[in-house]
Amino acid sequence: METQIKKLDAKALDMNVIAEAGRVLREGGLVAFPTETVYGLGGDALNPASSEKIYAAKGRPSDNPLIVHIAREEDVYRIAAKVPKEAKGLMEAFWPGPLTLIFPKTDLVPGKTTGGLATVAVRMPSDKVAQALIQAAGGFVAAPSANASGRPSTTTAAHVAEDLDGRIEMILDGGQAVIGLESTIVDVSEGKPVILRPGAITKAMMEAVIGPLDVDAAVIAADSGVKPKAPGMKYRHYAPRAQLTIVEGETEAVIAAVNRLTAEAEAAGKQVGIIATDETAGRYKKGLVKSLGARSCEEEISRHLFEVLRSFDETDADYIYSESFETAAIGQAVMNRLLKAAGYRVIEV
Ligand code: AMP
Ligand code: MG
């Protein structure tokens, strides 16, 4: 299949392209599209055959449910059997935006879309291209991240093409995804809301609106043995080809340790990549150093994480050493992705 790539300007949307992409989705085809989090691989959420195609194109295990994207808040009531008051509070505060909520599903949603679960994940993105496409497709677009299963999520159309060219009908190119990490996921399907995946909408932001939230043990677990409530969180994710290790500690100690590890590996004939920040990049004397941006600007770090992880696959690096990013807000989401990418390999210095 030939994949068509169409450029779109969110400020002056070409509605002919949107209509064409919407038609592809309504006819059961697949269209990758930009959202404010990462690129999504879209199919008609109400068509089980489309969901099967999504799993096949990504090489994704079919027990890993898809997030259903809507463009109008009222559409949630057609696919969610119950919308509790905490969910309404979160929707009012953070939709449209990078927040996914898990509800008990109605019969309108096929089991193929939810990986056989009785619940459905729903998000209303703020990206204008995404919103227009969802409307043109009939209102319900299932879209996991638009990467081959196991690889880092995609934040540009070029990255989508790297993984999915020839496997899907169309890619809408709306430029770089602003946030760069997948949505926060909160389960509101039973009792007290639980955070299943951290993202740009943080625990503190949500607690300011609806009070205390729980966090699924798998989000903060130091090992991958804890069974997560979001099925997808159990799979190895984001892993670069090279072996990635996170080095954690005081900045000076981290720099010294990474320099030492790099020198040792190079002496043994290996190539080393280093994930640094603008503040520290100049301090690494050997290895291939890539900066995620200014540590003082969390948004820059999150926006560039997947791009940098991906870019190491185009190098001959055998090992990658990364600085650590635990901070109060989106840093937790960055660390959650980085830990998975590293297979939880961390050195404390
Ligand atoms: P992605 O679309 O690649 O961002 O992955 C979607 C994430 O949402 C995966 O980790 C899924 O396991 C999770 N998810 C989707 N639907 C549900 C659901 N009904 N219950 C729990 N987790 C879900
Ligand atoms: Mg994904």
XYZ file of C-alpha atoms and ligand atoms in Angstrom:
373
model
C 0.000 0.000 0.000
C 1.250 3.508 -0.751
C 1.045 5.840 2.233
C 0.047 9.391 1.347
C 1.603 12.141 3.462
C -0.377 15.393 3.590
C 0.841 18.581 5.227
C -1.684 20.576 7.208
C -1.528 23.975 8.862
C -3.646 23.959 12.032
C -4.215 27.720 11.661
C -5.592 27.448 8.108
C -6.952 23.927 7.816
C -7.381 22.581 4.297
C -10.840 21.066 4.717
C -10.510 19.084 1.484
C -7.645 17.114 3.003
C -9.580 16.669 6.255
C -12.616 15.409 4.324
C -10.464 12.962 2.372
C -8.823 11.660 5.548
C -12.240 11.389 7.223
C -13.461 9.325 4.271
C -10.498 6.951 4.595
C -11.400 6.383 8.249
C -15.138 5.918 7.573
C -14.301 3.363 4.909
C -12.246 1.346 7.407
C -8.750 2.623 6.557
C -6.045 4.036 8.824
C -4.803 7.632 9.127
C -1.984 8.789 11.420
C -2.546 12.297 12.746
C -0.976 14.836 15.102
C -2.269 15.462 18.604
C -0.822 17.715 21.306
C 0.678 14.642 23.063
C 2.161 12.376 20.341
C 1.050 11.259 16.862
C -1.908 8.851 16.882
C -2.643 5.951 14.521
C -6.341 6.438 13.850
C -9.066 4.034 12.811
C -12.874 4.090 13.198
C -13.339 3.160 16.888
C -16.795 1.690 16.242
C -15.580 -0.637 13.484
C -13.933 -3.817 14.838
C -12.167 -4.406 11.508
C -10.446 -1.010 11.815
C -9.183 -1.855 15.299
C -7.801 -5.154 13.982
C -5.956 -3.213 11.284
C -4.460 -0.890 13.901
C -3.080 -3.826 15.887
C -1.676 -5.380 12.729
C -0.051 -2.157 11.448
C 1.680 -1.524 14.781
C 2.443 -5.154 15.536
C 0.644 -4.492 18.837
C -0.672 -7.307 21.056
C -4.470 -7.288 20.714
C -5.093 -7.423 24.476
C -3.728 -3.881 24.685
C -6.788 -1.601 24.423
C -7.005 1.533 22.260
C -7.918 5.040 23.397
C -11.076 6.397 21.736
C -10.722 10.041 20.686
C -13.733 12.346 20.519
C -14.118 15.950 19.381
C -17.265 16.962 21.283
C -17.572 16.457 25.035
C -21.197 15.297 24.782
C -20.105 12.299 22.687
C -18.594 10.698 25.790
C -22.127 9.784 26.893
C -22.590 7.560 23.832
C -19.620 5.350 24.669
C -19.392 5.617 28.491
C -22.130 3.811 30.447
C -21.490 5.909 33.550
C -19.752 9.276 33.988
C -19.132 9.867 37.721
C -18.926 13.364 39.170
C -15.125 13.238 39.614
C -14.851 12.521 35.885
C -17.079 15.493 35.089
C -14.823 17.713 37.209
C -11.738 16.507 35.356
C -13.420 16.854 31.946
C -14.473 20.401 32.717
C -10.985 21.360 33.887
C -8.779 19.493 31.373
C -10.752 18.688 28.199
C -9.903 19.235 25.475
C -6.357 18.246 26.461
C -3.847 15.529 27.353
C -6.073 13.570 29.770
C -7.579 10.120 29.088
C -10.377 8.800 31.304
C -11.434 5.153 31.674
C -15.193 4.486 31.923
C -17.431 1.412 31.847
C -18.266 1.079 28.124
C -21.583 0.977 26.288
C -22.433 -1.643 23.647
C -21.619 0.880 20.903
C -17.903 0.212 21.466
C -16.721 -3.120 20.037
C -14.651 -5.404 22.259
C -11.939 -5.381 19.567
C -11.318 -1.705 20.346
C -11.040 -2.241 24.124
C -8.910 -5.375 24.026
C -11.887 -7.336 25.322
C -12.298 -5.122 28.425
C -15.682 -3.898 29.704
C -14.192 -0.414 30.028
C -13.261 2.183 27.417
C -10.519 4.833 27.471
C -11.685 8.241 26.153
C -9.784 11.424 25.334
C -10.728 14.712 23.739
C -7.553 16.185 22.199
C -7.052 19.948 21.869
C -5.088 19.760 18.598
C -7.130 21.396 15.824
C -6.107 18.911 13.130
C -7.090 16.035 15.419
C -10.446 17.610 16.254
C -11.307 18.260 12.614
C -10.319 14.739 11.595
C -12.354 13.109 14.381
C -15.444 15.067 13.326
C -14.912 14.204 9.662
C -14.577 10.522 10.618
C -17.919 10.420 12.404
C -16.882 11.328 15.940
C -15.059 8.273 17.381
C -11.445 7.578 16.402
C -9.446 4.810 18.079
C -5.823 5.883 18.146
C -2.847 4.395 19.939
C 0.508 6.086 19.542
C 1.605 5.931 15.888
C 4.781 3.883 16.335
C 5.700 0.283 15.684
C 4.998 -1.606 18.905
C 7.975 -1.425 21.273
C 9.601 1.640 19.669
C 9.394 5.158 21.124
C 6.155 7.023 20.388
C 6.296 9.426 17.460
C 6.303 13.216 17.730
C 6.714 14.112 14.036
C 5.209 12.859 10.760
C 8.694 11.778 9.631
C 8.977 9.472 12.656
C 5.546 8.021 11.856
C 6.693 7.317 8.305
C 9.834 5.600 9.624
C 7.676 3.034 11.433
C 4.470 2.815 9.390
C 5.191 3.793 5.771
C 3.479 1.320 3.442
C 1.285 -0.053 6.242
C -1.383 2.676 6.477
C -3.360 4.789 3.998
C -2.394 8.284 5.110
C -0.284 10.434 7.439
C -1.406 13.968 8.277
C 1.659 16.126 8.961
C 0.771 18.873 11.420
C 4.301 19.590 12.635
C 5.936 18.619 15.919
C 3.735 17.448 18.808
C 3.946 20.132 21.487
C 3.929 17.983 24.649
C 5.810 14.959 23.313
C 4.585 12.422 25.910
C 1.376 10.388 25.849
C -1.688 11.508 27.808
C -2.216 11.094 31.530
C -4.590 8.134 32.071
C -7.042 8.135 34.993
C -9.401 5.241 35.736
C -12.758 6.649 36.895
C -14.662 3.410 36.262
C -14.842 2.334 39.914
C -14.706 4.295 43.186
C -11.742 6.569 43.833
C -9.997 7.720 40.634
C -6.623 6.065 39.995
C -3.762 7.394 37.845
C -2.667 4.564 35.531
C -0.125 6.553 33.496
C 1.461 9.930 34.367
C 1.476 12.697 31.775
C 1.329 16.464 31.336
C -1.803 16.710 33.491
C -0.217 16.009 36.860
C -1.596 14.521 40.078
C -1.369 17.913 41.799
C -3.282 19.626 38.976
C -6.090 17.074 39.224
C -6.157 17.023 43.022
C -6.654 20.785 43.001
C -9.927 20.122 41.153
C -11.358 16.882 42.609
C -9.363 16.048 45.755
C -7.211 12.970 46.463
C -6.274 10.511 43.705
C -4.566 7.137 43.937
C -1.631 6.125 41.723
C -1.471 2.597 40.285
C 1.432 0.734 41.885
C 2.904 -0.073 38.469
C 3.492 3.638 37.730
C 5.962 4.086 40.556
C 7.255 0.521 40.839
C 11.023 0.179 40.786
C 10.720 -3.093 38.867
C 8.519 -4.310 36.061
C 7.079 -7.225 38.054
C 4.020 -5.314 39.320
C 0.936 -5.983 37.173
C -0.377 -2.648 35.891
C -4.092 -1.845 35.480
C -3.486 -0.309 32.048
C -2.660 -3.439 30.027
C -0.282 -1.522 27.775
C 1.932 -0.472 30.640
C 3.185 -4.049 31.056
C 4.848 -4.200 27.661
C 8.458 -3.255 27.050
C 8.229 0.193 25.543
C 10.242 2.925 23.951
C 13.368 0.810 24.007
C 16.249 2.085 21.874
C 18.471 -0.514 20.204
C 21.427 0.367 22.450
C 21.370 -0.630 26.112
C 20.084 2.379 28.069
C 21.042 3.058 31.692
C 19.807 5.954 33.851
C 22.390 7.501 36.160
C 20.804 9.070 39.226
C 22.333 11.339 41.865
C 23.741 14.825 42.454
C 24.568 16.558 39.164
C 28.346 16.612 39.698
C 28.410 12.948 40.725
C 26.303 11.999 37.682
C 28.622 13.864 35.303
C 31.689 12.182 36.842
C 30.095 8.722 36.697
C 28.932 9.100 33.086
C 32.372 10.348 32.025
C 33.999 7.361 33.737
C 31.537 4.799 32.302
C 31.945 6.312 28.852
C 35.736 6.195 28.989
C 35.625 2.558 30.155
C 33.222 1.512 27.393
C 35.213 3.348 24.711
C 38.420 1.740 25.932
C 36.666 -1.604 25.396
C 35.893 -0.596 21.798
C 32.221 0.281 22.373
C 30.329 3.372 21.256
C 28.471 5.421 23.841
C 25.554 7.842 23.624
C 24.781 10.317 26.399
C 21.407 11.918 27.129
C 22.185 15.268 28.713
C 20.659 18.717 29.161
C 21.760 22.129 27.871
C 23.170 22.863 31.319
C 25.444 19.785 31.339
C 26.088 18.825 27.696
C 29.462 20.620 27.567
C 30.718 18.667 30.580
C 30.839 15.331 28.779
C 34.166 14.954 27.056
C 33.606 11.732 25.148
C 30.686 9.849 23.622
C 27.879 11.105 21.395
C 26.127 13.722 23.522
C 22.518 14.723 22.826
C 20.663 17.311 24.886
C 16.943 17.109 25.658
C 16.920 20.894 26.135
C 17.145 23.114 29.178
C 16.595 21.278 32.457
C 15.004 24.487 33.710
C 12.235 24.061 31.095
C 10.411 20.796 31.746
C 8.325 21.180 28.590
C 11.459 21.107 26.443
C 12.651 17.927 28.128
C 9.356 16.113 27.575
C 8.997 17.359 23.985
C 12.392 15.991 22.938
C 12.618 12.719 24.879
C 11.211 10.339 22.244
C 12.975 12.149 19.392
C 16.340 11.742 21.120
C 15.703 8.082 22.041
C 14.762 7.396 18.427
C 17.760 9.273 17.017
C 20.193 6.962 18.804
C 18.854 4.098 16.671
C 20.474 5.834 13.699
C 23.872 5.755 15.379
C 26.222 2.888 16.236
C 25.854 3.434 19.981
C 26.120 0.220 22.017
C 25.330 1.904 25.328
C 23.401 5.036 26.269
C 23.749 6.760 29.636
C 21.036 9.201 30.602
C 20.719 11.798 33.302
C 17.713 11.434 35.579
C 14.662 13.744 35.533
C 12.645 13.284 38.707
C 10.903 16.574 39.416
C 7.565 17.599 40.805
C 5.465 18.060 37.699
C 5.861 16.525 34.223
C 9.257 15.161 35.314
C 7.459 12.187 36.810
C 6.015 11.352 33.388
C 9.433 11.783 31.765
C 10.997 9.418 34.312
C 8.185 6.885 33.870
C 8.962 6.671 30.112
C 12.719 6.750 30.597
C 12.598 3.911 33.164
C 10.598 1.749 30.759
C 12.978 2.576 27.924
C 15.861 1.546 30.197
C 14.110 -1.651 31.298
C 14.425 -0.160 34.848
C 18.243 -0.199 34.638
C 19.359 2.548 37.046
C 22.736 3.293 38.624
C 22.678 5.366 41.827
C 25.804 7.488 42.334
P -1.218 4.375 23.592
O -2.464 4.451 22.801
O -0.080 3.801 22.854
O -0.924 5.660 24.284
O -1.581 3.346 24.728
C -2.852 3.426 25.330
C -2.714 3.066 26.774
O -4.016 3.145 27.372
C -2.225 1.646 26.968
O -1.294 1.620 28.037
C -3.508 0.923 27.315
O -3.269 -0.227 28.064
C -4.288 1.984 28.087
N -5.739 1.718 28.042
C -6.546 1.856 26.971
N -7.809 1.467 27.287
C -7.778 1.081 28.575
C -8.773 0.551 29.477
N -10.024 0.360 29.084
N -8.378 0.264 30.738
C -7.103 0.468 31.132
N -6.133 0.954 30.326
C -6.457 1.257 29.069
Mg 2.018 3.582 22.731
